[in-house]
PDB file of C-alpha atoms in Angstrom:
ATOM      1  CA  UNK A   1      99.639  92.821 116.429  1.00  0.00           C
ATOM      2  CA  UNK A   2      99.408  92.185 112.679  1.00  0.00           C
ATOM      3  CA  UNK A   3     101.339  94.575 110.280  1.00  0.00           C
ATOM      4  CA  UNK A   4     102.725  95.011 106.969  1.00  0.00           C
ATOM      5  CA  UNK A   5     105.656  96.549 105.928  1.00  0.00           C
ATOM      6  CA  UNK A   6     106.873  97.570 102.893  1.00  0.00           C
ATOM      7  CA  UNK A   7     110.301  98.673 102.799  1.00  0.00           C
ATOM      8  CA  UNK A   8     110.743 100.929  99.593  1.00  0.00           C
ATOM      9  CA  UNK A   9     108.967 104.188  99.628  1.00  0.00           C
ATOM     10  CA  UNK A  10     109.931 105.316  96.169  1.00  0.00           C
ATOM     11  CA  UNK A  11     111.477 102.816  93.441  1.00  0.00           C
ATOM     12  CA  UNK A  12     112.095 103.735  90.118  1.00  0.00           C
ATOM     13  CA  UNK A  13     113.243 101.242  87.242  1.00  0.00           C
ATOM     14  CA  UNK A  14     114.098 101.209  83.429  1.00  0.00           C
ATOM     15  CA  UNK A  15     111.048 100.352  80.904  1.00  0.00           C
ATOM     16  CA  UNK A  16     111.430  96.529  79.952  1.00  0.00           C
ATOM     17  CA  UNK A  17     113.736  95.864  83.463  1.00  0.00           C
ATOM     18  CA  UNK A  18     112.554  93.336  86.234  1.00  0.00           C
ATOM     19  CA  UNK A  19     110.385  94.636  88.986  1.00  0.00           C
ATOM     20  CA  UNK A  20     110.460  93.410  92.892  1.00  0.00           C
ATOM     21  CA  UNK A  21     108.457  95.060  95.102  1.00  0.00           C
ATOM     22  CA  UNK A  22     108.868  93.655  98.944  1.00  0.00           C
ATOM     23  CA  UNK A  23     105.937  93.054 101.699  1.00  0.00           C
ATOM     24  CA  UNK A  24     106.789  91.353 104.964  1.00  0.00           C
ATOM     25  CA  UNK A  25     103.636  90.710 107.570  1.00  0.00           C
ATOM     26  CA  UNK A  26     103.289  90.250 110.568  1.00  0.00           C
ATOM     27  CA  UNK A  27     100.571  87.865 111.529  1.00  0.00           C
ATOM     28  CA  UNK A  28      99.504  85.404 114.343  1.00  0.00           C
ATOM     29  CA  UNK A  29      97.776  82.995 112.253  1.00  0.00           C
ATOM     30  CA  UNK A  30      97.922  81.581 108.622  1.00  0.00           C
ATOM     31  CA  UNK A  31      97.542  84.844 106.814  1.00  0.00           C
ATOM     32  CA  UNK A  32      95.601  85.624 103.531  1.00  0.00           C
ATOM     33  CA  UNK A  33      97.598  88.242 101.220  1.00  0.00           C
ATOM     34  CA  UNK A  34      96.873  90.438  98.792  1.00  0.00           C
ATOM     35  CA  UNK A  35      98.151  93.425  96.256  1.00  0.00           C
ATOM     36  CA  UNK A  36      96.590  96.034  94.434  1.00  0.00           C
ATOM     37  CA  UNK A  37      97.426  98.846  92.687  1.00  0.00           C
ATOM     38  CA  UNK A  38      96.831 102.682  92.604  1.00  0.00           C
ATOM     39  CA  UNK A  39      96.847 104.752  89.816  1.00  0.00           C
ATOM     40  CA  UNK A  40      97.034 108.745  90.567  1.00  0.00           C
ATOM     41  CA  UNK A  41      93.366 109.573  92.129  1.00  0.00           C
ATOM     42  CA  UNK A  42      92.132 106.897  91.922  1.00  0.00           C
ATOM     43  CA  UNK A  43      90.537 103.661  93.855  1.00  0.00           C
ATOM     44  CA  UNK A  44      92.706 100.363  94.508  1.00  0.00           C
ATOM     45  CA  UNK A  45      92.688  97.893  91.964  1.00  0.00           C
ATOM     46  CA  UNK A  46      93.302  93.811  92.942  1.00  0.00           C
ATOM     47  CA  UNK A  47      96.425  92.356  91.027  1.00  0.00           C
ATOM     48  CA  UNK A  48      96.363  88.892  93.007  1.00  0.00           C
ATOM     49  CA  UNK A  49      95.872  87.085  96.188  1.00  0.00           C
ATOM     50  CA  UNK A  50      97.136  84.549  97.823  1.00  0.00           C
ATOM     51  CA  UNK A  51      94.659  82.281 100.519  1.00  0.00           C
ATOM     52  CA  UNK A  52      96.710  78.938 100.243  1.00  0.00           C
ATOM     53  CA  UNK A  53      98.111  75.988  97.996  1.00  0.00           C
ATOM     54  CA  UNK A  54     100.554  76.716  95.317  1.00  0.00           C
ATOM     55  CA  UNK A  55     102.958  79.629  96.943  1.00  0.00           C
ATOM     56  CA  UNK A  56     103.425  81.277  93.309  1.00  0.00           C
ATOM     57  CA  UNK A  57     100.181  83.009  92.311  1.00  0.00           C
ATOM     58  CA  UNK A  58      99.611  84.734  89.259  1.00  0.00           C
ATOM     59  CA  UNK A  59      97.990  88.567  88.930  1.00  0.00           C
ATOM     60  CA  UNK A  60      96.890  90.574  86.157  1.00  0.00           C
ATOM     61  CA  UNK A  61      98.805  92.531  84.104  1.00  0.00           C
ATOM     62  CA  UNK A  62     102.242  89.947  84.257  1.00  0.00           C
ATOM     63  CA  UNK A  63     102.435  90.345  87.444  1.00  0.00           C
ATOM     64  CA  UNK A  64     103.103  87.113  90.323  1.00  0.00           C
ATOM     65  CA  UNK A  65     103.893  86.718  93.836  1.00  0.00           C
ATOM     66  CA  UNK A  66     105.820  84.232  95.649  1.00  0.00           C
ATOM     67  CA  UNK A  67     104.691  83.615  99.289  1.00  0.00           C
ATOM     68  CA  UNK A  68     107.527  82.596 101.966  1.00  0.00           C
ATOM     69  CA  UNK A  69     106.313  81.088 105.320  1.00  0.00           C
ATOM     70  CA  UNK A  70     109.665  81.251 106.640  1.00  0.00           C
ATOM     71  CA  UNK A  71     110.329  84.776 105.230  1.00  0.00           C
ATOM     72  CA  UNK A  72     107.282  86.147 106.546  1.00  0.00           C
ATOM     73  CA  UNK A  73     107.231  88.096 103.153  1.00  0.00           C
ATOM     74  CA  UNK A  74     104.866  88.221 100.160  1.00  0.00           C
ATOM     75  CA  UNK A  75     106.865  89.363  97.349  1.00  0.00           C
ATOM     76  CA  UNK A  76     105.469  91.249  94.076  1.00  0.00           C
ATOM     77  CA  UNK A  77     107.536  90.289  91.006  1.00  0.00           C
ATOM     78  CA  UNK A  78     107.192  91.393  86.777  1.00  0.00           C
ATOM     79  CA  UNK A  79     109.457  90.409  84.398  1.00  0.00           C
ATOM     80  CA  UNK A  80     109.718  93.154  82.363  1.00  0.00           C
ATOM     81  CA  UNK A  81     107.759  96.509  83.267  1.00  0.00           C
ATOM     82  CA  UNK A  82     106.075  98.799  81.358  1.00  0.00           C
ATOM     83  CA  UNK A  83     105.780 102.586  81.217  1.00  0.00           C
ATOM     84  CA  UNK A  84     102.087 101.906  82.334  1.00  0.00           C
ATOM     85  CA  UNK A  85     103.002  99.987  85.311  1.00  0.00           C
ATOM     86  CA  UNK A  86     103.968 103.426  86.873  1.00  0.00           C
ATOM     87  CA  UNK A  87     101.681 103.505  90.018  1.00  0.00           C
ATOM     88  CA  UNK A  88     101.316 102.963  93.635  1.00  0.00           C
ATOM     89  CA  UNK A  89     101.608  99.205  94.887  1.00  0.00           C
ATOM     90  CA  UNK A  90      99.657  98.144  97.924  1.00  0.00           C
ATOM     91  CA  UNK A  91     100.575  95.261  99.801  1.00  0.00           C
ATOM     92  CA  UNK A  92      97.763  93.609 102.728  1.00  0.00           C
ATOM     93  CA  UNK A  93      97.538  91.253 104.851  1.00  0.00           C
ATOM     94  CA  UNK A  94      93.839  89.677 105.912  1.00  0.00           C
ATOM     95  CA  UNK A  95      92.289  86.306 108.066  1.00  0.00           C
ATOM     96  CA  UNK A  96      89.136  84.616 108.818  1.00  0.00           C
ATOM     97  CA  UNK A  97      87.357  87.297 110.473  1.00  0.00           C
ATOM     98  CA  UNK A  98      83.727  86.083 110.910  1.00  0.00           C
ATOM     99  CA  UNK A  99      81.551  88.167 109.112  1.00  0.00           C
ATOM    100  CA  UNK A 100      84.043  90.907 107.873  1.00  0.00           C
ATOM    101  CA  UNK A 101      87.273  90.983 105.700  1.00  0.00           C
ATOM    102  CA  UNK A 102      89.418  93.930 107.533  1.00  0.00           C
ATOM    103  CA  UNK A 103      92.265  94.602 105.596  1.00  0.00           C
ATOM    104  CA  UNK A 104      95.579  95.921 107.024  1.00  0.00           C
ATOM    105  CA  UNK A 105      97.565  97.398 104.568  1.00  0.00           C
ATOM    106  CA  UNK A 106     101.486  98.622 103.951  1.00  0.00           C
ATOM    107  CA  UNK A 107     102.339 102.035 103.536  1.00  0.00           C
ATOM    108  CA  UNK A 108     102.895 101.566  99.718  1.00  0.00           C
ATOM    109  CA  UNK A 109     105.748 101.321  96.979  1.00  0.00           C
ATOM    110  CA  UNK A 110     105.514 104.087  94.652  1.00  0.00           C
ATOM    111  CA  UNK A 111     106.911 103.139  91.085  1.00  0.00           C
ATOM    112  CA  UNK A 112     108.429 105.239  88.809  1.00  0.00           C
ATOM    113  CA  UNK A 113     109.085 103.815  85.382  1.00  0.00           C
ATOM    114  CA  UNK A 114     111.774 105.313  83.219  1.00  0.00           C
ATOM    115  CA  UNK A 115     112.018 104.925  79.169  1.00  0.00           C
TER     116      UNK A 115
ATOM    117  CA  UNK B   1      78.010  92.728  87.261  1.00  0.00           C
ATOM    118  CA  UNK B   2      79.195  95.102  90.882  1.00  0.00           C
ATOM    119  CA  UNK B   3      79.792  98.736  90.726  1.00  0.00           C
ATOM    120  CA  UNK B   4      80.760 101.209  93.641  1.00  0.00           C
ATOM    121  CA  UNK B   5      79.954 104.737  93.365  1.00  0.00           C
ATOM    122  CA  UNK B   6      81.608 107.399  95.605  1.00  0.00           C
ATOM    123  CA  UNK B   7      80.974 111.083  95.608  1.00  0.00           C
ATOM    124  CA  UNK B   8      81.625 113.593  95.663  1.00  0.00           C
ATOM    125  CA  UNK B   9      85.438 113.274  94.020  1.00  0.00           C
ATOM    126  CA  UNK B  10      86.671 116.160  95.158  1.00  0.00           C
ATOM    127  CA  UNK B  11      85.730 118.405  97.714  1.00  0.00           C
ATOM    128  CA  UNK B  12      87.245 121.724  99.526  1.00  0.00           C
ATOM    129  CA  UNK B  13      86.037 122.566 102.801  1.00  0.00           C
ATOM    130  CA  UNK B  14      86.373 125.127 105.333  1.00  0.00           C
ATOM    131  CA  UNK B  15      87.040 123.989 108.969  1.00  0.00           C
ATOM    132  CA  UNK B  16      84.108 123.840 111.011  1.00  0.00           C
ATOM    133  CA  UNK B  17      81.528 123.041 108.319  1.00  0.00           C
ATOM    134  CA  UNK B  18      79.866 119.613 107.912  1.00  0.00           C
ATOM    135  CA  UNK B  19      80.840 116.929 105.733  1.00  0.00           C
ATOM    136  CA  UNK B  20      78.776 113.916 103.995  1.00  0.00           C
ATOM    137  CA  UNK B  21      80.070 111.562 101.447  1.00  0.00           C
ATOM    138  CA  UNK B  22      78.287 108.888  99.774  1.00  0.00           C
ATOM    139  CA  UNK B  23      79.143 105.482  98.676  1.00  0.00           C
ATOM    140  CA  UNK B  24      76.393 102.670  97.129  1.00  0.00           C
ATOM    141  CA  UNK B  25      77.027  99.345  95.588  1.00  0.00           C
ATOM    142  CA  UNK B  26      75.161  97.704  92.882  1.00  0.00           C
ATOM    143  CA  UNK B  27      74.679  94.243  91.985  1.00  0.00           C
ATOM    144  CA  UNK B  28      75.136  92.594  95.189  1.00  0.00           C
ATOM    145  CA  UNK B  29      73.144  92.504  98.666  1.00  0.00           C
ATOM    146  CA  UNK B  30      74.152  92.371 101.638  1.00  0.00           C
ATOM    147  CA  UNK B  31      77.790  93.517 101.295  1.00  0.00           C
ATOM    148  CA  UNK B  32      80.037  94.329 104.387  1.00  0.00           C
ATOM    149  CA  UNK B  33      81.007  98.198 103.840  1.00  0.00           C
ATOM    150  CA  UNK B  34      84.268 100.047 104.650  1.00  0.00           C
ATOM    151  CA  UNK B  35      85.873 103.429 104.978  1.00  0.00           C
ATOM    152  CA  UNK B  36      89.016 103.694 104.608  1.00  0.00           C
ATOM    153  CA  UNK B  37      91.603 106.824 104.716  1.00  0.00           C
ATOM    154  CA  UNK B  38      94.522 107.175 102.830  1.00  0.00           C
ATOM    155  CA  UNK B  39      97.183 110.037 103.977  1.00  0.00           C
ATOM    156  CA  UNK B  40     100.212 110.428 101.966  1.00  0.00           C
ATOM    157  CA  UNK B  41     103.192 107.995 103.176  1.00  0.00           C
ATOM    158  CA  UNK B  42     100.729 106.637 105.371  1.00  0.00           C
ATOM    159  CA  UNK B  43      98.555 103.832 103.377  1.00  0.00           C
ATOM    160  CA  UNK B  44      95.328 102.997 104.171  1.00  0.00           C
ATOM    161  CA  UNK B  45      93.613 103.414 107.750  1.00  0.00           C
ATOM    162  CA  UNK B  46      90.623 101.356 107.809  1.00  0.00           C
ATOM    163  CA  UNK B  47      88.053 103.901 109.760  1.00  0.00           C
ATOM    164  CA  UNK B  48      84.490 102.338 109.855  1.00  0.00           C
ATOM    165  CA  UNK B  49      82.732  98.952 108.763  1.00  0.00           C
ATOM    166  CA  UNK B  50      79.307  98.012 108.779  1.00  0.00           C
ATOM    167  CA  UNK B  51      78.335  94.145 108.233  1.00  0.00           C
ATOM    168  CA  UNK B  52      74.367  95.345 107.996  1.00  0.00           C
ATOM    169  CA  UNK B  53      71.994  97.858 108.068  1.00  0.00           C
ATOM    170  CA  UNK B  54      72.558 100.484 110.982  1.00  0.00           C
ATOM    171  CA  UNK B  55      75.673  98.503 112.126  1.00  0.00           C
ATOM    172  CA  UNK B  56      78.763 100.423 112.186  1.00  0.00           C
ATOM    173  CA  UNK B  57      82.042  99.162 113.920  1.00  0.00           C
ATOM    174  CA  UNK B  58      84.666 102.364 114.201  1.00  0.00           C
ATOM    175  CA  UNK B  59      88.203 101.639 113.779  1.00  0.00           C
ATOM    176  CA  UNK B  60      89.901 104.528 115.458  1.00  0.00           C
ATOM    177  CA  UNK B  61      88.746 107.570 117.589  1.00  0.00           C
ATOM    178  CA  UNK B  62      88.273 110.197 115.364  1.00  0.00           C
ATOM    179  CA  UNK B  63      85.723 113.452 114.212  1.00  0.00           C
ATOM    180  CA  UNK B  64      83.952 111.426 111.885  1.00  0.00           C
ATOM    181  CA  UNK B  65      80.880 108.788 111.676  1.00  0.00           C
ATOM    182  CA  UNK B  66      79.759 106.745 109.565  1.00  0.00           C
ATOM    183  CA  UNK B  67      75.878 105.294 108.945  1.00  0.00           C
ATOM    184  CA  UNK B  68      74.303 102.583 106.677  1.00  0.00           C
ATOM    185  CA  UNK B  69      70.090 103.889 105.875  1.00  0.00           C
ATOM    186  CA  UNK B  70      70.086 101.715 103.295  1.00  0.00           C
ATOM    187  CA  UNK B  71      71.428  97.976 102.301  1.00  0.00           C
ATOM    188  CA  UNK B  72      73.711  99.261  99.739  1.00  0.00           C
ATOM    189  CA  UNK B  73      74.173 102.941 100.967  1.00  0.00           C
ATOM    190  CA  UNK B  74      77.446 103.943 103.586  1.00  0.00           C
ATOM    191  CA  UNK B  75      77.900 107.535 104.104  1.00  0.00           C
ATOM    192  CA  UNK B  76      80.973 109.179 105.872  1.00  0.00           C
ATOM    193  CA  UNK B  77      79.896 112.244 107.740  1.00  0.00           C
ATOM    194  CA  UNK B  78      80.991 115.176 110.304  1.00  0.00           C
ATOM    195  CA  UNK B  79      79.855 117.968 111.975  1.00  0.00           C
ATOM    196  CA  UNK B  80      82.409 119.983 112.029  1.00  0.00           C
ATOM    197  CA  UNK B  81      85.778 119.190 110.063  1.00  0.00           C
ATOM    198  CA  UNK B  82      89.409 119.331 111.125  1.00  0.00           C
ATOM    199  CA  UNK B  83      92.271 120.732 109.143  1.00  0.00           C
ATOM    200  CA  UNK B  84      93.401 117.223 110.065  1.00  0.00           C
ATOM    201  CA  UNK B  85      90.598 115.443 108.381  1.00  0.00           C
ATOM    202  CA  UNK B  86      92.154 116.268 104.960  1.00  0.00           C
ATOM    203  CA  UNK B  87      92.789 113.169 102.945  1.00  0.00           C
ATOM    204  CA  UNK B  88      91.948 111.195 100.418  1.00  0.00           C
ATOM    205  CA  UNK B  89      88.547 108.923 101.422  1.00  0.00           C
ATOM    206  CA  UNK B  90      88.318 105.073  99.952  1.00  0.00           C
ATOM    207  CA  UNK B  91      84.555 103.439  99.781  1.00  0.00           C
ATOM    208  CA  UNK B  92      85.134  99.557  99.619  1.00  0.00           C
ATOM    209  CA  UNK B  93      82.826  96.119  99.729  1.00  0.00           C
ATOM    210  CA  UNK B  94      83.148  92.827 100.160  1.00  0.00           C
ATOM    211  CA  UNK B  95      81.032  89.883 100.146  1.00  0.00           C
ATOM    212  CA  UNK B  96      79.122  88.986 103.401  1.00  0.00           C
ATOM    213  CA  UNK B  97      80.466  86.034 104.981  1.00  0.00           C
ATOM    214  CA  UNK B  98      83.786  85.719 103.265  1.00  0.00           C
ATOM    215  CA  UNK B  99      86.262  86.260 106.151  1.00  0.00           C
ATOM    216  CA  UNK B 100      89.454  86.330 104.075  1.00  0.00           C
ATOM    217  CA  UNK B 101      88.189  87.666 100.693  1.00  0.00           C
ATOM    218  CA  UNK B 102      89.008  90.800  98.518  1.00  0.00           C
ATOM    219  CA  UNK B 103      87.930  94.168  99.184  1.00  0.00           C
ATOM    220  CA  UNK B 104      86.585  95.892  95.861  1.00  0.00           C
ATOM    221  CA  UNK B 105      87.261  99.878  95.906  1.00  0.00           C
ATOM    222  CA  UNK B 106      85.226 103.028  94.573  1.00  0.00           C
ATOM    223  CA  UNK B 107      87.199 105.333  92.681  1.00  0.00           C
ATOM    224  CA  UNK B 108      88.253 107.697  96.271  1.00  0.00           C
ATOM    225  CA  UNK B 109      86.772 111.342  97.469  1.00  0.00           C
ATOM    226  CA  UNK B 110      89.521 113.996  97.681  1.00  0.00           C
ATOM    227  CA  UNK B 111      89.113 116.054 101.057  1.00  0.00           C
ATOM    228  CA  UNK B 112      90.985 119.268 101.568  1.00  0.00           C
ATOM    229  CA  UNK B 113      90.202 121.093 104.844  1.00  0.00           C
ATOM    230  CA  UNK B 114      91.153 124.821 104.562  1.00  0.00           C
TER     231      UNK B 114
END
């Protein structure tokens, strides 16, 4: 059955520090991958996606991802983060499904950003 | 340009009454529809879709249904709510046809069951 984990519940890291935020999938075919973000009550908001070609995609707001075939993971990476970066991060995993585009998504990374 | 609209965004409820939420899109036709359910540590639960008019798939067993009047209208409803149907409720569309594309999100509905 397809799945996502994410493996960090809670992460918190300094203002201007690195950010990596893990996703591994579970999936039977070639899978199409996604992350958005949450911000405190409110809807999800798409950072980037990945369907296929170059591995590295780029997102909004500095953020990138590096897909991993082997890996089965879907990493979410910023250089340096910012005190407004301080959210929930969704990782999902999707395929060619006809008509519809269900979504299965990870339990979520929360991010805590610290001055 | 596409908006979704959800409401209400908060809500408080006593168990046993009914429930109805709303959700329309603008700008687009024929968009596939979702409801989704978000309980803390839990992420999202996808809990209906609808590909058309008066078609509604459901995801998981539960006390709540979901209907499609309209092209561009999906309301979430129940009869009578559960202390366990607290949570916070996600609208979401995506283009007709486009298997592996985004989902675009309304801004949530914040259900507490008392």
């Amino acid at each position: 059955a397809q799945s996502v984990t994410q493996p960090d519940i809670h992460i918190t890291v300094s203002e201007g520090a690195s950010l990596e935020l893990r996703c591994n999938y579970s999936y039977g075919a070639t899978p199409y991958l996604f992350w958005y973000v949450q911000s405190p009550g409110q809807g999800l908001q798409l950072l980037l996606k990945y369907f296929s070609g170059d591995t590295l995609v780029q997102g909004i707001k500095g953020f990138e991802a590096e897909f991993k075939r082997s890996q089965s993971s879907f990493n979410l990476r910023k250089p340096s983060v910012h005190w407004s970066d301080a959210a929930e991060y969704f990782c999902a995993v999707g395929g060619y499904g006809g008509a519809t585009n269900k979504l299965i998504f990870g339990t979520g990374t929360l991010l805590a950003v610290q001055p | 340009s596409q908006t979704i609209h959800q409401w209400p965004a908060t809500l408080v409820q006593p168990v046993g009454s009914p429930l109805s939420l709303e959700c329309t899109v603008e700008g687009t036709s024929n968009p596939n529809l979702y409801w989704y359910r978000q309980a803390a540590g839990r992420g999202l639960q996808l809990l209906f879709y609808s590909v058309g008019i008066g078609q509604i798939s459901s995801e998981v067993p539960q006390n709540l249904s979901a209907s499609r009047p309209q092209d561009r209208q999906f309301i979430l409803s129940s009869k009578k709510l559960l202390l366990s149907d607290s949570g916070f409720y996600l609208c979401a569309w995506s283009m007709f046809g486009q298997g592996s594309g985004e989902l675009f999100f309304g801004e949530g509905s914040r259900l507490t069951v008392l």
